[in-house]
Short mmCIF file of C-alpha atoms and ligand atoms in Angstrom, two decimals:
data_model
loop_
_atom_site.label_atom_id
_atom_site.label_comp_id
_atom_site.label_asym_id
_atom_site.label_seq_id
_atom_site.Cartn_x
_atom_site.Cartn_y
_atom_site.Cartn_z
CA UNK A 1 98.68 82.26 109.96
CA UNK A 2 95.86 84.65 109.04
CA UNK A 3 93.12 83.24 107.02
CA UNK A 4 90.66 85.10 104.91
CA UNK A 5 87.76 82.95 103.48
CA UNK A 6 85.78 84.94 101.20
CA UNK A 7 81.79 83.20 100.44
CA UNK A 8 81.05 83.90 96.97
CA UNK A 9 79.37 83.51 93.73
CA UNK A 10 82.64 84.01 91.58
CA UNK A 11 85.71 82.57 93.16
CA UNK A 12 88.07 83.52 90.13
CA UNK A 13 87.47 87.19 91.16
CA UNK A 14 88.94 86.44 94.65
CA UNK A 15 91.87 84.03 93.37
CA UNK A 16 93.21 86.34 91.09
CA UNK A 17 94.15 89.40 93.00
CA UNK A 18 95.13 87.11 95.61
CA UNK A 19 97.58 85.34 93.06
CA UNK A 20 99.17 88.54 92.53
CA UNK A 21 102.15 91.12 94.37
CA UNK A 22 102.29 91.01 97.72
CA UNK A 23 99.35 89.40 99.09
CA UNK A 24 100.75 86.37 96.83
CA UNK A 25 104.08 86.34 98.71
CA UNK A 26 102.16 86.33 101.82
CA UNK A 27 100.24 83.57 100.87
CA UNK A 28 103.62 81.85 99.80
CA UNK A 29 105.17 82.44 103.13
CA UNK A 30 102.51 81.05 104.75
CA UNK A 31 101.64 84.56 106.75
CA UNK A 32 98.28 85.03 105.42
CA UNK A 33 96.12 82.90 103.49
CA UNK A 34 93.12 83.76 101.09
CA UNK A 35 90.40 80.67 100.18
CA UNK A 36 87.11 81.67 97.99
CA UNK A 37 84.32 79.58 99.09
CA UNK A 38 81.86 79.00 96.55
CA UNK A 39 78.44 79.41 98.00
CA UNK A 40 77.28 77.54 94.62
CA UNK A 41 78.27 74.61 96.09
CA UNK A 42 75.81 74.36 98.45
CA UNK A 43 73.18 74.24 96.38
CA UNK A 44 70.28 71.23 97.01
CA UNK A 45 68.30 72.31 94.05
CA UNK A 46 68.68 70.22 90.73
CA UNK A 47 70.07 73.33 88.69
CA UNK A 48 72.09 74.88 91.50
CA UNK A 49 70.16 77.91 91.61
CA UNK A 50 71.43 80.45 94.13
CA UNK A 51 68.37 83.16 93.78
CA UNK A 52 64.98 83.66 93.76
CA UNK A 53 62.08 86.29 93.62
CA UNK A 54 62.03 88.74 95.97
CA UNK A 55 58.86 89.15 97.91
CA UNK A 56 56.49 92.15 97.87
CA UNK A 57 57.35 92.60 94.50
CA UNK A 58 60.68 94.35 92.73
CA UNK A 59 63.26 94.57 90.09
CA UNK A 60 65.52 91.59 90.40
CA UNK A 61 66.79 88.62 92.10
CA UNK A 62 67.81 87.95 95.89
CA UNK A 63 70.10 85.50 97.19
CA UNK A 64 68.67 82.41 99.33
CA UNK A 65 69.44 82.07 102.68
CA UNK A 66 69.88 78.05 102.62
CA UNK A 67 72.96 78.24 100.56
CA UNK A 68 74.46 80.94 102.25
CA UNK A 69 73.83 79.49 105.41
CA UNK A 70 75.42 76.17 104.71
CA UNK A 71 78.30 77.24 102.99
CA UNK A 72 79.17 79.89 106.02
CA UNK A 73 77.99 76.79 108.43
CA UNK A 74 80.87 74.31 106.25
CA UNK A 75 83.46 76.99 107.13
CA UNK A 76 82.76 77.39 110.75
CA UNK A 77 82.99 73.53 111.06
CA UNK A 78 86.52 73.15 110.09
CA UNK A 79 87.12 75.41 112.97
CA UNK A 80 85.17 73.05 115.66
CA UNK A 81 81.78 75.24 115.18
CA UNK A 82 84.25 78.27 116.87
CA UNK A 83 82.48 81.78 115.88
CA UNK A 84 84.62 83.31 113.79
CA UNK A 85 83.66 87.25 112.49
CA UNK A 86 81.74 87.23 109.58
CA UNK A 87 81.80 90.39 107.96
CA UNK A 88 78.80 91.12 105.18
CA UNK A 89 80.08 93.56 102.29
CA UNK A 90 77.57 96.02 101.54
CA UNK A 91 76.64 99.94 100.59
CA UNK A 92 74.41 100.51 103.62
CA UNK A 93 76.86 100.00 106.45
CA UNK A 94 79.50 102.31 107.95
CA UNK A 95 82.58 102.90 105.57
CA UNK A 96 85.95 101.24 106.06
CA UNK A 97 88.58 102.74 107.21
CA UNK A 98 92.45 102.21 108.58
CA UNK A 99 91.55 101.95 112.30
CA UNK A 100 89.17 99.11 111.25
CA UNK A 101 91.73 97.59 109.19
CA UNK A 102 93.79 97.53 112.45
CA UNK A 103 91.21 95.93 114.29
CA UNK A 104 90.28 93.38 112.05
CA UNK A 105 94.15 92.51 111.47
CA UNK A 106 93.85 91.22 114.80
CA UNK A 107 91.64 88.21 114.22
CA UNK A 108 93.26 85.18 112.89
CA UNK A 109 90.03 83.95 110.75
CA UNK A 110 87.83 86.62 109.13
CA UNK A 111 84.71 85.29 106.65
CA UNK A 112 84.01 87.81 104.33
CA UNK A 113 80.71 87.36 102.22
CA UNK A 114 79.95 88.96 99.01
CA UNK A 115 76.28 89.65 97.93
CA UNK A 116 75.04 89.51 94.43
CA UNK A 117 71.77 90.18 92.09
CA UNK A 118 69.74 92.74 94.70
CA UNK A 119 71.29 91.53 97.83
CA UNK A 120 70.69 88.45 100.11
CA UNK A 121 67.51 86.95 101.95
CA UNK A 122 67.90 89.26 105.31
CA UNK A 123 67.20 86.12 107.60
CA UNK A 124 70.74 84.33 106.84
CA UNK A 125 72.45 88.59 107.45
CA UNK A 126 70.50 88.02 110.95
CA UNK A 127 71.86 84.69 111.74
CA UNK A 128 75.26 84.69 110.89
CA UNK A 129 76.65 88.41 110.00
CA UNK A 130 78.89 90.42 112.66
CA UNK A 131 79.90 93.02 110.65
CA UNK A 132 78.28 95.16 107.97
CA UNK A 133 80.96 97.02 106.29
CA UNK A 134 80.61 99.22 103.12
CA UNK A 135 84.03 100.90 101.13
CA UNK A 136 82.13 103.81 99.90
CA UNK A 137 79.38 105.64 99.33
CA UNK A 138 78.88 103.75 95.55
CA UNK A 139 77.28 100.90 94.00
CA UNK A 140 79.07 98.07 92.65
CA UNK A 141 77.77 94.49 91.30
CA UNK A 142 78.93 92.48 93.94
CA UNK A 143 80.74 92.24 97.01
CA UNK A 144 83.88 90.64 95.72
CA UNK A 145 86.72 93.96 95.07
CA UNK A 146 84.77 95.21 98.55
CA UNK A 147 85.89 92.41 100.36
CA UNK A 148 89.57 91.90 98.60
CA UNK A 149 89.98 95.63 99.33
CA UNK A 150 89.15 94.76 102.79
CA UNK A 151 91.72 92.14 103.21
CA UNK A 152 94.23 94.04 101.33
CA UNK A 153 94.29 96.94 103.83
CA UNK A 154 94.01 93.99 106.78
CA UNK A 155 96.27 92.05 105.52
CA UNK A 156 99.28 94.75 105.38
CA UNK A 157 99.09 95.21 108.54
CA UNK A 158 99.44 91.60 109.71
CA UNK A 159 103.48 91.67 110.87
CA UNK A 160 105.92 89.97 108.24
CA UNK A 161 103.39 90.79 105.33
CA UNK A 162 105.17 94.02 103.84
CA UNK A 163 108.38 91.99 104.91
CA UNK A 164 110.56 93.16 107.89
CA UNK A 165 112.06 96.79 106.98
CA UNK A 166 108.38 98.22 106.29
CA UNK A 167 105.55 98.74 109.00
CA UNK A 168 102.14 99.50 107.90
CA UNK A 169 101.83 102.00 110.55
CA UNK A 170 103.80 104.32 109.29
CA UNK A 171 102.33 105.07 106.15
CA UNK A 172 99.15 107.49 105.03
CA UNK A 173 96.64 108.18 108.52
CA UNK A 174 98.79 106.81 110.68
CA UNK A 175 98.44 110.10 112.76
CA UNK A 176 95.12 110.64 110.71
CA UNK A 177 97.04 112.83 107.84
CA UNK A 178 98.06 112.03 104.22
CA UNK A 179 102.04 111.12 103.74
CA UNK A 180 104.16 114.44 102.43
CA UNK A 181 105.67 113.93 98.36
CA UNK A 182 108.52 112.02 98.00
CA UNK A 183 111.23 112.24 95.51
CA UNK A 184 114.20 109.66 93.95
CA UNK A 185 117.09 109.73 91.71
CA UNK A 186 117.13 111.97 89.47
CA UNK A 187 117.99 115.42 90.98
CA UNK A 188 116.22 117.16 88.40
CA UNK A 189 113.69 115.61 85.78
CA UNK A 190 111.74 118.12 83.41
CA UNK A 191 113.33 121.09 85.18
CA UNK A 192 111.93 120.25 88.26
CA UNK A 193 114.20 119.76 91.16
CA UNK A 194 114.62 117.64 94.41
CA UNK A 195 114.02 119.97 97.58
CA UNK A 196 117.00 121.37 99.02
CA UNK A 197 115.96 120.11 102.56
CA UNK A 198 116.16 116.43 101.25
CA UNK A 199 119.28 116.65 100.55
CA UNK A 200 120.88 118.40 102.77
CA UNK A 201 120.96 114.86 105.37
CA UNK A 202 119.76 117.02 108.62
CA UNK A 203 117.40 114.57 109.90
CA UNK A 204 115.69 116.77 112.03
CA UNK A 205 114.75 119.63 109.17
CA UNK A 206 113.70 117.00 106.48
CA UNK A 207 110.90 116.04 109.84
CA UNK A 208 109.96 118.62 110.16
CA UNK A 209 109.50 119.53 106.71
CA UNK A 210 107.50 116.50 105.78
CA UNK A 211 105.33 117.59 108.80
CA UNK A 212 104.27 120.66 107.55
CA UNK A 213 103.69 118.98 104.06
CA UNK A 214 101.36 116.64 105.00
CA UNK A 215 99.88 119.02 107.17
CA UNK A 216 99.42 121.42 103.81
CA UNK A 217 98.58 118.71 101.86
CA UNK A 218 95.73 117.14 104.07
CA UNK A 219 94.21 120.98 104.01
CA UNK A 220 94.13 121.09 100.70
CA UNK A 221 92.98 117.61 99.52
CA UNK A 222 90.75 116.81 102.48
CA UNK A 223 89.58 119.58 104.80
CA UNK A 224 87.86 117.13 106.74
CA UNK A 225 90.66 115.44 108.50
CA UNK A 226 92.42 118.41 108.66
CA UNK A 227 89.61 119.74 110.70
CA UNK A 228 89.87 116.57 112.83
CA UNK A 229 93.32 116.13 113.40
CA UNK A 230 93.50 120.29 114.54
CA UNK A 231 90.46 119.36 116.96
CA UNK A 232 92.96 116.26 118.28
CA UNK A 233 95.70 118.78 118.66
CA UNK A 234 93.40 121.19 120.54
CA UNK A 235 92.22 118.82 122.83
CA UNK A 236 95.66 117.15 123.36
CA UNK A 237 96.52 120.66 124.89
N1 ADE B 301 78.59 95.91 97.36
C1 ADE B 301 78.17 96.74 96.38
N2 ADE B 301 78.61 97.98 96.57
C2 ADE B 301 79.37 97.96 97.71
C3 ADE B 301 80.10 98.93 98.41
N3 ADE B 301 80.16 100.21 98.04
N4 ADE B 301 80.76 98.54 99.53
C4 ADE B 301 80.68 97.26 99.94
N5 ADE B 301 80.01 96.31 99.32
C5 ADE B 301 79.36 96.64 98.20
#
């Protein structure tokens, strides 16, 4: 069993996509599992106040360490004080990508934590963080979709998750190019028909055709791992 805790402010954001498709059927079969800590919780203030003034002056709020630090110091207790990667969600970090989600499908605990307000005290990053990781070059209001994106892209490619006819390595960058078009029933819809090749059940043509269509395609729609994967070929050689 892989287990996901995500430390937030808003646990209902975490619980609902995980109550949904397939990371719900994960959770069902026991494969995966997703629990929202709310760093609320850990509190010691009378009106469970999470944030607080930032110093040298500034627009807006920062997260406390103390709660953060308790709440991610709760989780690594029901695991006998084991360190257990603790990745931080944030903009200014390097941006996510399949091989990480490969890596990271590895561990069998993962803490994700989700900032809010202007960001958290940088003392508690220092002392528990092992992992910065942003999902783009954007800002969004918390940490929350970051981190279920995360352990969406993770979590498919934990074995049994996409059930046992589908791998998750053999899908979009697997070989670091997008996946050629695909096609279903009917034969022709608005004029516009199947590819011959498809059809014709020589296994070795429809290859190689979906090849050179994700080849084309990745040109097209992003030069930058095209360049890439030709610089892998030419060095291959
Ligand atoms: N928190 C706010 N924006 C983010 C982003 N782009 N990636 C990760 N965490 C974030």
């Amino acid at each position: 069993m892989h287990k996901y805790y995500v430390m937030t402010l808003f646990p209902d954001m975490i619980d609902s996509i995980a109550g949904t498709s397939i990371m719900k059927r994960a959770i069902d079969a026991s494969i995966i599992d997703i629990e929202a800590v709310n760093i609320r919780d850990y509190t010691v203030n009378k009106h469970n106040r999470v944030d607080d003034y930032t110093y040298g002056g500034g627009a807006g709020m920062l997260m406390q360490a103390q709660p953060v630090y308790d709440c991610h110091k709760a989780i690594l207790e029901r695991h006998q004080g084991r360190k257990i990667r603790t990745v931080y969600m944030t903009p200014q970090a390097p941006i996510f990508d399949q091989k990480m989600a490969r890596d990271l499908a590895d561990e069998e605990e993962i803490i994700f934590l989700c900032g809010h307000y202007e960001g958290i005290d940088e003392r508690v990053l220092e002392e528990i963080v092992t992992d910065y990781i942003s999902i783009g070059d954007y800002v969004l209001t918390g940490g929350e979709l970051p981190a279920m994106v995360c352990i969406d892209a993770i979590a498919r490619m934990v074995p049994g998750v996409l059930g046992n006819e589908i791998s998750g390595e053999t899908e979009s960058f697997d070989d670091g190019l997008l996946e050629y078009p695909q096609y279903s029933r009917p034969v022709e819809w608005m004029g516009k028909t199947v590819p011959d090749v498809l059809m014709s059940g020589h296994h070795a043509n429809i290859e190689k055709w979906r090849k050179e269509q994700s080849l084309e395609r990745t040109r097209q729609r992003r030069p930058d791992l095209y360049e890439k994967y030709i610089e892998r070929m030419r060095d291959r050689s």
